[in-house]
Amino acid sequence: MRLHIGTDHAGFELKNHLVEHLRSEGHDVVDHGAHVYDALDDYPAFCISAAEAVIAEPGSLGIVIGGSGNGEQLAANRVPGIRAILAWSVETAKLGRQHNDANVISVGGRMHTVEESTAIIDAFLAEPFSGDERHQRRIDQMLAYEAQRDAR
Ligand SMILES: O=C(CO)[C@H](O)[C@H](O)COP(=O)(O)O
């Protein structure tokens, strides 16, 4: 699967681990940075770059990493068409795909061990959207709101 990943300094080591791990699993991973460790860097540009690439490549998924994952989720969700979830367990990661058809996962690298974060992301990538009518209906309600808002 084509994957786009981005992080600030807080997720730098985890991101490098994930790039290696995910490539070893056969994924085609594009690294949107940070490419060097800088304790003063800012997460929005890395996350927005990864999220824009997800929209540009239908069928791809995004991974954004930070200390908490909160700001990274917020940044990714600024990109039209992105549904980014903040996953904090294997179950919330799976539900993000099953119920929300999320196309970006955000993880707080400071909140978990590397093994836990890796398991959360692996679970997200392996899970399909259920396609259940009630879940699609709720997604469509959000899309309808956005369309109405943008037409104002
Ligand atoms: O999780 C994050 C945003 O939600 C950032 O990674 C976090 O805020 C970075 O913190 P600091 O600059 O103190 O290392």
mmCIF file with all atom_site columns, N, CA and C in Angstrom, residues 6-15 18 43 47 63-74 85-89 92-93 104-121:
data_model
loop_
_atom_site.group_PDB
_atom_site.id
_atom_site.type_symbol
_atom_site.label_atom_id
_atom_site.label_alt_id
_atom_site.label_comp_id
_atom_site.label_asym_id
_atom_site.label_entity_id
_atom_site.label_seq_id
_atom_site.pdbx_PDB_ins_code
_atom_site.Cartn_x
_atom_site.Cartn_y
_atom_site.Cartn_z
_atom_site.occupancy
_atom_site.B_iso_or_equiv
_atom_site.pdbx_formal_charge
_atom_site.auth_seq_id
_atom_site.auth_comp_id
_atom_site.auth_asym_id
_atom_site.auth_atom_id
_atom_site.pdbx_PDB_model_num
ATOM 1   N N  . GLY A 1 6   ? 4.445  11.618 8.175  1.00 0.00 ? 6   GLY A N  1
ATOM 2   C CA . GLY A 1 6   ? 5.078  12.869 8.561  1.00 0.00 ? 6   GLY A CA 1
ATOM 3   C C  . GLY A 1 6   ? 5.082  13.022 10.073 1.00 0.00 ? 6   GLY A C  1
ATOM 4   N N  . THR A 1 7   ? 6.067  13.730 10.570 1.00 0.00 ? 7   THR A N  1
ATOM 5   C CA . THR A 1 7   ? 6.191  13.937 12.006 1.00 0.00 ? 7   THR A CA 1
ATOM 6   C C  . THR A 1 7   ? 7.021  15.177 12.298 1.00 0.00 ? 7   THR A C  1
ATOM 7   N N  . ASP A 1 8   ? 6.910  15.664 13.528 1.00 0.00 ? 8   ASP A N  1
ATOM 8   C CA . ASP A 1 8   ? 7.859  16.666 14.008 1.00 0.00 ? 8   ASP A CA 1
ATOM 9   C C  . ASP A 1 8   ? 8.936  15.932 14.824 1.00 0.00 ? 8   ASP A C  1
ATOM 10  N N  . HIS A 1 9   ? 9.718  16.703 15.576 1.00 0.00 ? 9   HIS A N  1
ATOM 11  C CA . HIS A 1 9   ? 10.820 16.123 16.358 1.00 0.00 ? 9   HIS A CA 1
ATOM 12  C C  . HIS A 1 9   ? 10.325 15.083 17.366 1.00 0.00 ? 9   HIS A C  1
ATOM 13  N N  . ALA A 1 10  ? 9.097  15.289 17.870 1.00 0.00 ? 10  ALA A N  1
ATOM 14  C CA . ALA A 1 10  ? 8.613  14.414 18.941 1.00 0.00 ? 10  ALA A CA 1
ATOM 15  C C  . ALA A 1 10  ? 8.394  12.978 18.472 1.00 0.00 ? 10  ALA A C  1
ATOM 16  N N  . GLY A 1 11  ? 8.200  12.816 17.180 1.00 0.00 ? 11  GLY A N  1
ATOM 17  C CA . GLY A 1 11  ? 7.992  11.470 16.655 1.00 0.00 ? 11  GLY A CA 1
ATOM 18  C C  . GLY A 1 11  ? 9.106  11.015 15.734 1.00 0.00 ? 11  GLY A C  1
ATOM 19  N N  . PHE A 1 12  ? 10.226 11.744 15.769 1.00 0.00 ? 12  PHE A N  1
ATOM 20  C CA . PHE A 1 12  ? 11.290 11.524 14.779 1.00 0.00 ? 12  PHE A CA 1
ATOM 21  C C  . PHE A 1 12  ? 11.820 10.084 14.808 1.00 0.00 ? 12  PHE A C  1
ATOM 22  N N  . GLU A 1 13  ? 12.154 9.595  15.967 1.00 0.00 ? 13  GLU A N  1
ATOM 23  C CA . GLU A 1 13  ? 12.718 8.235  16.039 1.00 0.00 ? 13  GLU A CA 1
ATOM 24  C C  . GLU A 1 13  ? 11.660 7.192  15.708 1.00 0.00 ? 13  GLU A C  1
ATOM 25  N N  . LEU A 1 14  ? 10.444 7.412  16.180 1.00 0.00 ? 14  LEU A N  1
ATOM 26  C CA . LEU A 1 14  ? 9.360  6.475  15.863 1.00 0.00 ? 14  LEU A CA 1
ATOM 27  C C  . LEU A 1 14  ? 9.105  6.454  14.362 1.00 0.00 ? 14  LEU A C  1
ATOM 28  N N  . LYS A 1 15  ? 9.103  7.620  13.752 1.00 0.00 ? 15  LYS A N  1
ATOM 29  C CA . LYS A 1 15  ? 8.863  7.690  12.295 1.00 0.00 ? 15  LYS A CA 1
ATOM 30  C C  . LYS A 1 15  ? 9.929  6.906  11.554 1.00 0.00 ? 15  LYS A C  1
ATOM 31  N N  . LEU A 1 18  ? 9.212  3.344  11.904 1.00 0.00 ? 18  LEU A N  1
ATOM 32  C CA . LEU A 1 18  ? 8.030  2.939  11.128 1.00 0.00 ? 18  LEU A CA 1
ATOM 33  C C  . LEU A 1 18  ? 8.332  2.850  9.640  1.00 0.00 ? 18  LEU A C  1
ATOM 34  N N  . TYR A 1 43  ? 5.140  20.950 13.726 1.00 0.00 ? 43  TYR A N  1
ATOM 35  C CA . TYR A 1 43  ? 4.491  19.821 13.058 1.00 0.00 ? 43  TYR A CA 1
ATOM 36  C C  . TYR A 1 43  ? 3.599  20.152 11.860 1.00 0.00 ? 43  TYR A C  1
ATOM 37  N N  . CYS A 1 47  ? 2.762  17.425 8.522  1.00 0.00 ? 47  CYS A N  1
ATOM 38  C CA . CYS A 1 47  ? 1.469  16.719 8.523  1.00 0.00 ? 47  CYS A CA 1
ATOM 39  C C  . CYS A 1 47  ? 0.623  17.123 7.324  1.00 0.00 ? 47  CYS A C  1
ATOM 40  N N  . ILE A 1 63  ? 0.003  8.682  7.774  1.00 0.00 ? 63  ILE A N  1
ATOM 41  C CA . ILE A 1 63  ? 0.364  8.473  9.181  1.00 0.00 ? 63  ILE A CA 1
ATOM 42  C C  . ILE A 1 63  ? 1.043  9.756  9.645  1.00 0.00 ? 63  ILE A C  1
ATOM 43  N N  . VAL A 1 64  ? 0.500  10.375 10.694 1.00 0.00 ? 64  VAL A N  1
ATOM 44  C CA . VAL A 1 64  ? 1.160  11.548 11.261 1.00 0.00 ? 64  VAL A CA 1
ATOM 45  C C  . VAL A 1 64  ? 1.458  11.268 12.736 1.00 0.00 ? 64  VAL A C  1
ATOM 46  N N  . ILE A 1 65  ? 2.635  11.669 13.136 1.00 0.00 ? 65  ILE A N  1
ATOM 47  C CA . ILE A 1 65  ? 3.140  11.347 14.463 1.00 0.00 ? 65  ILE A CA 1
ATOM 48  C C  . ILE A 1 65  ? 3.558  12.635 15.156 1.00 0.00 ? 65  ILE A C  1
ATOM 49  N N  . GLY A 1 66  ? 3.291  12.698 16.451 1.00 0.00 ? 66  GLY A N  1
ATOM 50  C CA . GLY A 1 66  ? 3.779  13.812 17.256 1.00 0.00 ? 66  GLY A CA 1
ATOM 51  C C  . GLY A 1 66  ? 3.983  13.343 18.674 1.00 0.00 ? 66  GLY A C  1
ATOM 52  N N  . GLY A 1 67  ? 4.064  14.293 19.588 1.00 0.00 ? 67  GLY A N  1
ATOM 53  C CA . GLY A 1 67  ? 4.185  13.915 20.983 1.00 0.00 ? 67  GLY A CA 1
ATOM 54  C C  . GLY A 1 67  ? 2.880  13.329 21.491 1.00 0.00 ? 67  GLY A C  1
ATOM 55  N N  . SER A 1 68  ? 1.804  14.105 21.338 1.00 0.00 ? 68  SER A N  1
ATOM 56  C CA . SER A 1 68  ? 0.471  13.621 21.723 1.00 0.00 ? 68  SER A CA 1
ATOM 57  C C  . SER A 1 68  ? -0.314 13.104 20.534 1.00 0.00 ? 68  SER A C  1
ATOM 58  N N  . GLY A 1 69  ? -0.006 13.635 19.355 1.00 0.00 ? 69  GLY A N  1
ATOM 59  C CA . GLY A 1 69  ? -0.798 13.333 18.155 1.00 0.00 ? 69  GLY A CA 1
ATOM 60  C C  . GLY A 1 69  ? -1.958 14.287 17.966 1.00 0.00 ? 69  GLY A C  1
ATOM 61  N N  . ASN A 1 70  ? -2.234 15.127 18.963 1.00 0.00 ? 70  ASN A N  1
ATOM 62  C CA . ASN A 1 70  ? -3.391 16.029 18.863 1.00 0.00 ? 70  ASN A CA 1
ATOM 63  C C  . ASN A 1 70  ? -3.218 17.060 17.744 1.00 0.00 ? 70  ASN A C  1
ATOM 64  N N  . GLY A 1 71  ? -2.138 17.809 17.816 1.00 0.00 ? 71  GLY A N  1
ATOM 65  C CA . GLY A 1 71  ? -1.919 18.849 16.801 1.00 0.00 ? 71  GLY A CA 1
ATOM 66  C C  . GLY A 1 71  ? -1.745 18.261 15.416 1.00 0.00 ? 71  GLY A C  1
ATOM 67  N N  . GLU A 1 72  ? -1.152 17.086 15.357 1.00 0.00 ? 72  GLU A N  1
ATOM 68  C CA . GLU A 1 72  ? -0.919 16.441 14.070 1.00 0.00 ? 72  GLU A CA 1
ATOM 69  C C  . GLU A 1 72  ? -2.251 16.052 13.434 1.00 0.00 ? 72  GLU A C  1
ATOM 70  N N  . GLN A 1 73  ? -3.173 15.555 14.253 1.00 0.00 ? 73  GLN A N  1
ATOM 71  C CA . GLN A 1 73  ? -4.514 15.255 13.747 1.00 0.00 ? 73  GLN A CA 1
ATOM 72  C C  . GLN A 1 73  ? -5.198 16.533 13.274 1.00 0.00 ? 73  GLN A C  1
ATOM 73  N N  . LEU A 1 74  ? -5.087 17.593 14.068 1.00 0.00 ? 74  LEU A N  1
ATOM 74  C CA . LEU A 1 74  ? -5.704 18.870 13.687 1.00 0.00 ? 74  LEU A CA 1
ATOM 75  C C  . LEU A 1 74  ? -5.144 19.376 12.365 1.00 0.00 ? 74  LEU A C  1
ATOM 76  N N  . ILE A 1 85  ? -7.922 10.446 12.259 1.00 0.00 ? 85  ILE A N  1
ATOM 77  C CA . ILE A 1 85  ? -8.288 10.063 13.627 1.00 0.00 ? 85  ILE A CA 1
ATOM 78  C C  . ILE A 1 85  ? -7.056 10.076 14.505 1.00 0.00 ? 85  ILE A C  1
ATOM 79  N N  . LEU A 1 86  ? -7.275 10.328 15.789 1.00 0.00 ? 86  LEU A N  1
ATOM 80  C CA . LEU A 1 86  ? -6.226 10.156 16.789 1.00 0.00 ? 86  LEU A CA 1
ATOM 81  C C  . LEU A 1 86  ? -6.451 8.796  17.436 1.00 0.00 ? 86  LEU A C  1
ATOM 82  N N  . ALA A 1 87  ? -5.578 7.863  17.135 1.00 0.00 ? 87  ALA A N  1
ATOM 83  C CA . ALA A 1 87  ? -5.737 6.502  17.664 1.00 0.00 ? 87  ALA A CA 1
ATOM 84  C C  . ALA A 1 87  ? -4.818 6.330  18.863 1.00 0.00 ? 87  ALA A C  1
ATOM 85  N N  . TRP A 1 88  ? -5.366 5.717  19.912 1.00 0.00 ? 88  TRP A N  1
ATOM 86  C CA . TRP A 1 88  ? -4.592 5.542  21.139 1.00 0.00 ? 88  TRP A CA 1
ATOM 87  C C  . TRP A 1 88  ? -4.627 4.097  21.625 1.00 0.00 ? 88  TRP A C  1
ATOM 88  N N  . SER A 1 89  ? -5.104 3.214  20.774 1.00 0.00 ? 89  SER A N  1
ATOM 89  C CA . SER A 1 89  ? -5.140 1.781  21.080 1.00 0.00 ? 89  SER A CA 1
ATOM 90  C C  . SER A 1 89  ? -5.370 1.049  19.766 1.00 0.00 ? 89  SER A C  1
ATOM 91  N N  . THR A 1 92  ? -9.128 1.544  18.892 1.00 0.00 ? 92  THR A N  1
ATOM 92  C CA . THR A 1 92  ? -9.543 2.821  18.290 1.00 0.00 ? 92  THR A CA 1
ATOM 93  C C  . THR A 1 92  ? -8.994 2.952  16.873 1.00 0.00 ? 92  THR A C  1
ATOM 94  N N  . ALA A 1 93  ? -7.837 2.365  16.620 1.00 0.00 ? 93  ALA A N  1
ATOM 95  C CA . ALA A 1 93  ? -7.291 2.384  15.254 1.00 0.00 ? 93  ALA A CA 1
ATOM 96  C C  . ALA A 1 93  ? -8.190 1.591  14.306 1.00 0.00 ? 93  ALA A C  1
ATOM 97  N N  . VAL A 1 104 ? -6.233 8.999  7.386  1.00 0.00 ? 104 VAL A N  1
ATOM 98  C CA . VAL A 1 104 ? -5.001 9.361  8.097  1.00 0.00 ? 104 VAL A CA 1
ATOM 99  C C  . VAL A 1 104 ? -5.141 8.916  9.549  1.00 0.00 ? 104 VAL A C  1
ATOM 100 N N  . ILE A 1 105 ? -4.078 8.344  10.082 1.00 0.00 ? 105 ILE A N  1
ATOM 101 C CA . ILE A 1 105 ? -4.010 8.024  11.507 1.00 0.00 ? 105 ILE A CA 1
ATOM 102 C C  . ILE A 1 105 ? -2.974 8.931  12.151 1.00 0.00 ? 105 ILE A C  1
ATOM 103 N N  . SER A 1 106 ? -3.335 9.475  13.300 1.00 0.00 ? 106 SER A N  1
ATOM 104 C CA . SER A 1 106 ? -2.403 10.244 14.105 1.00 0.00 ? 106 SER A CA 1
ATOM 105 C C  . SER A 1 106 ? -2.113 9.468  15.386 1.00 0.00 ? 106 SER A C  1
ATOM 106 N N  . VAL A 1 107 ? -0.849 9.430  15.766 1.00 0.00 ? 107 VAL A N  1
ATOM 107 C CA . VAL A 1 107 ? -0.434 8.707  16.973 1.00 0.00 ? 107 VAL A CA 1
ATOM 108 C C  . VAL A 1 107 ? 0.500  9.597  17.785 1.00 0.00 ? 107 VAL A C  1
ATOM 109 N N  . GLY A 1 108 ? 0.306  9.590  19.087 1.00 0.00 ? 108 GLY A N  1
ATOM 110 C CA . GLY A 1 108 ? 1.190  10.320 19.991 1.00 0.00 ? 108 GLY A CA 1
ATOM 111 C C  . GLY A 1 108 ? 2.376  9.455  20.379 1.00 0.00 ? 108 GLY A C  1
ATOM 112 N N  . GLY A 1 109 ? 3.505  9.774  19.829 1.00 0.00 ? 109 GLY A N  1
ATOM 113 C CA . GLY A 1 109 ? 4.689  8.948  20.046 1.00 0.00 ? 109 GLY A CA 1
ATOM 114 C C  . GLY A 1 109 ? 5.162  8.933  21.497 1.00 0.00 ? 109 GLY A C  1
ATOM 115 N N  . ARG A 1 110 ? 4.804  9.986  22.242 1.00 0.00 ? 110 ARG A N  1
ATOM 116 C CA . ARG A 1 110 ? 5.217  10.044 23.651 1.00 0.00 ? 110 ARG A CA 1
ATOM 117 C C  . ARG A 1 110 ? 4.240  9.311  24.565 1.00 0.00 ? 110 ARG A C  1
ATOM 118 N N  . MET A 1 111 ? 3.164  8.827  23.987 1.00 0.00 ? 111 MET A N  1
ATOM 119 C CA . MET A 1 111 ? 2.098  8.202  24.788 1.00 0.00 ? 111 MET A CA 1
ATOM 120 C C  . MET A 1 111 ? 2.215  6.683  24.850 1.00 0.00 ? 111 MET A C  1
ATOM 121 N N  . HIS A 1 112 ? 3.094  6.115  24.016 1.00 0.00 ? 112 HIS A N  1
ATOM 122 C CA . HIS A 1 112 ? 3.163  4.665  23.870 1.00 0.00 ? 112 HIS A CA 1
ATOM 123 C C  . HIS A 1 112 ? 4.622  4.236  23.697 1.00 0.00 ? 112 HIS A C  1
ATOM 124 N N  . THR A 1 113 ? 4.864  2.962  23.920 1.00 0.00 ? 113 THR A N  1
ATOM 125 C CA . THR A 1 113 ? 6.160  2.410  23.528 1.00 0.00 ? 113 THR A CA 1
ATOM 126 C C  . THR A 1 113 ? 6.190  2.318  21.997 1.00 0.00 ? 113 THR A C  1
ATOM 127 N N  . VAL A 1 114 ? 7.373  2.156  21.460 1.00 0.00 ? 114 VAL A N  1
ATOM 128 C CA . VAL A 1 114 ? 7.502  1.984  20.005 1.00 0.00 ? 114 VAL A CA 1
ATOM 129 C C  . VAL A 1 114 ? 6.699  0.765  19.555 1.00 0.00 ? 114 VAL A C  1
ATOM 130 N N  . GLU A 1 115 ? 6.732  -0.289 20.344 1.00 0.00 ? 115 GLU A N  1
ATOM 131 C CA . GLU A 1 115 ? 5.999  -1.517 19.981 1.00 0.00 ? 115 GLU A CA 1
ATOM 132 C C  . GLU A 1 115 ? 4.492  -1.259 19.971 1.00 0.00 ? 115 GLU A C  1
ATOM 133 N N  . GLU A 1 116 ? 4.001  -0.511 20.960 1.00 0.00 ? 116 GLU A N  1
ATOM 134 C CA . GLU A 1 116 ? 2.564  -0.206 21.003 1.00 0.00 ? 116 GLU A CA 1
ATOM 135 C C  . GLU A 1 116 ? 2.154  0.658  19.805 1.00 0.00 ? 116 GLU A C  1
ATOM 136 N N  . SER A 1 117 ? 2.936  1.691  19.530 1.00 0.00 ? 117 SER A N  1
ATOM 137 C CA . SER A 1 117 ? 2.607  2.568  18.389 1.00 0.00 ? 117 SER A CA 1
ATOM 138 C C  . SER A 1 117 ? 2.613  1.784  17.091 1.00 0.00 ? 117 SER A C  1
ATOM 139 N N  . THR A 1 118 ? 3.572  0.902  16.948 1.00 0.00 ? 118 THR A N  1
ATOM 140 C CA . THR A 1 118 ? 3.671  0.101  15.723 1.00 0.00 ? 118 THR A CA 1
ATOM 141 C C  . THR A 1 118 ? 2.446  -0.801 15.590 1.00 0.00 ? 118 THR A C  1
ATOM 142 N N  . ALA A 1 119 ? 2.029  -1.399 16.689 1.00 0.00 ? 119 ALA A N  1
ATOM 143 C CA . ALA A 1 119 ? 0.854  -2.276 16.651 1.00 0.00 ? 119 ALA A CA 1
ATOM 144 C C  . ALA A 1 119 ? -0.408 -1.480 16.313 1.00 0.00 ? 119 ALA A C  1
ATOM 145 N N  . ILE A 1 120 ? -0.526 -0.280 16.845 1.00 0.00 ? 120 ILE A N  1
ATOM 146 C CA . ILE A 1 120 ? -1.685 0.578  16.562 1.00 0.00 ? 120 ILE A CA 1
ATOM 147 C C  . ILE A 1 120 ? -1.740 0.900  15.064 1.00 0.00 ? 120 ILE A C  1
ATOM 148 N N  . ILE A 1 121 ? -0.600 1.258  14.510 1.00 0.00 ? 121 ILE A N  1
ATOM 149 C CA . ILE A 1 121 ? -0.559 1.638  13.087 1.00 0.00 ? 121 ILE A CA 1
ATOM 150 C C  . ILE A 1 121 ? -0.767 0.404  12.204 1.00 0.00 ? 121 ILE A C  1
#
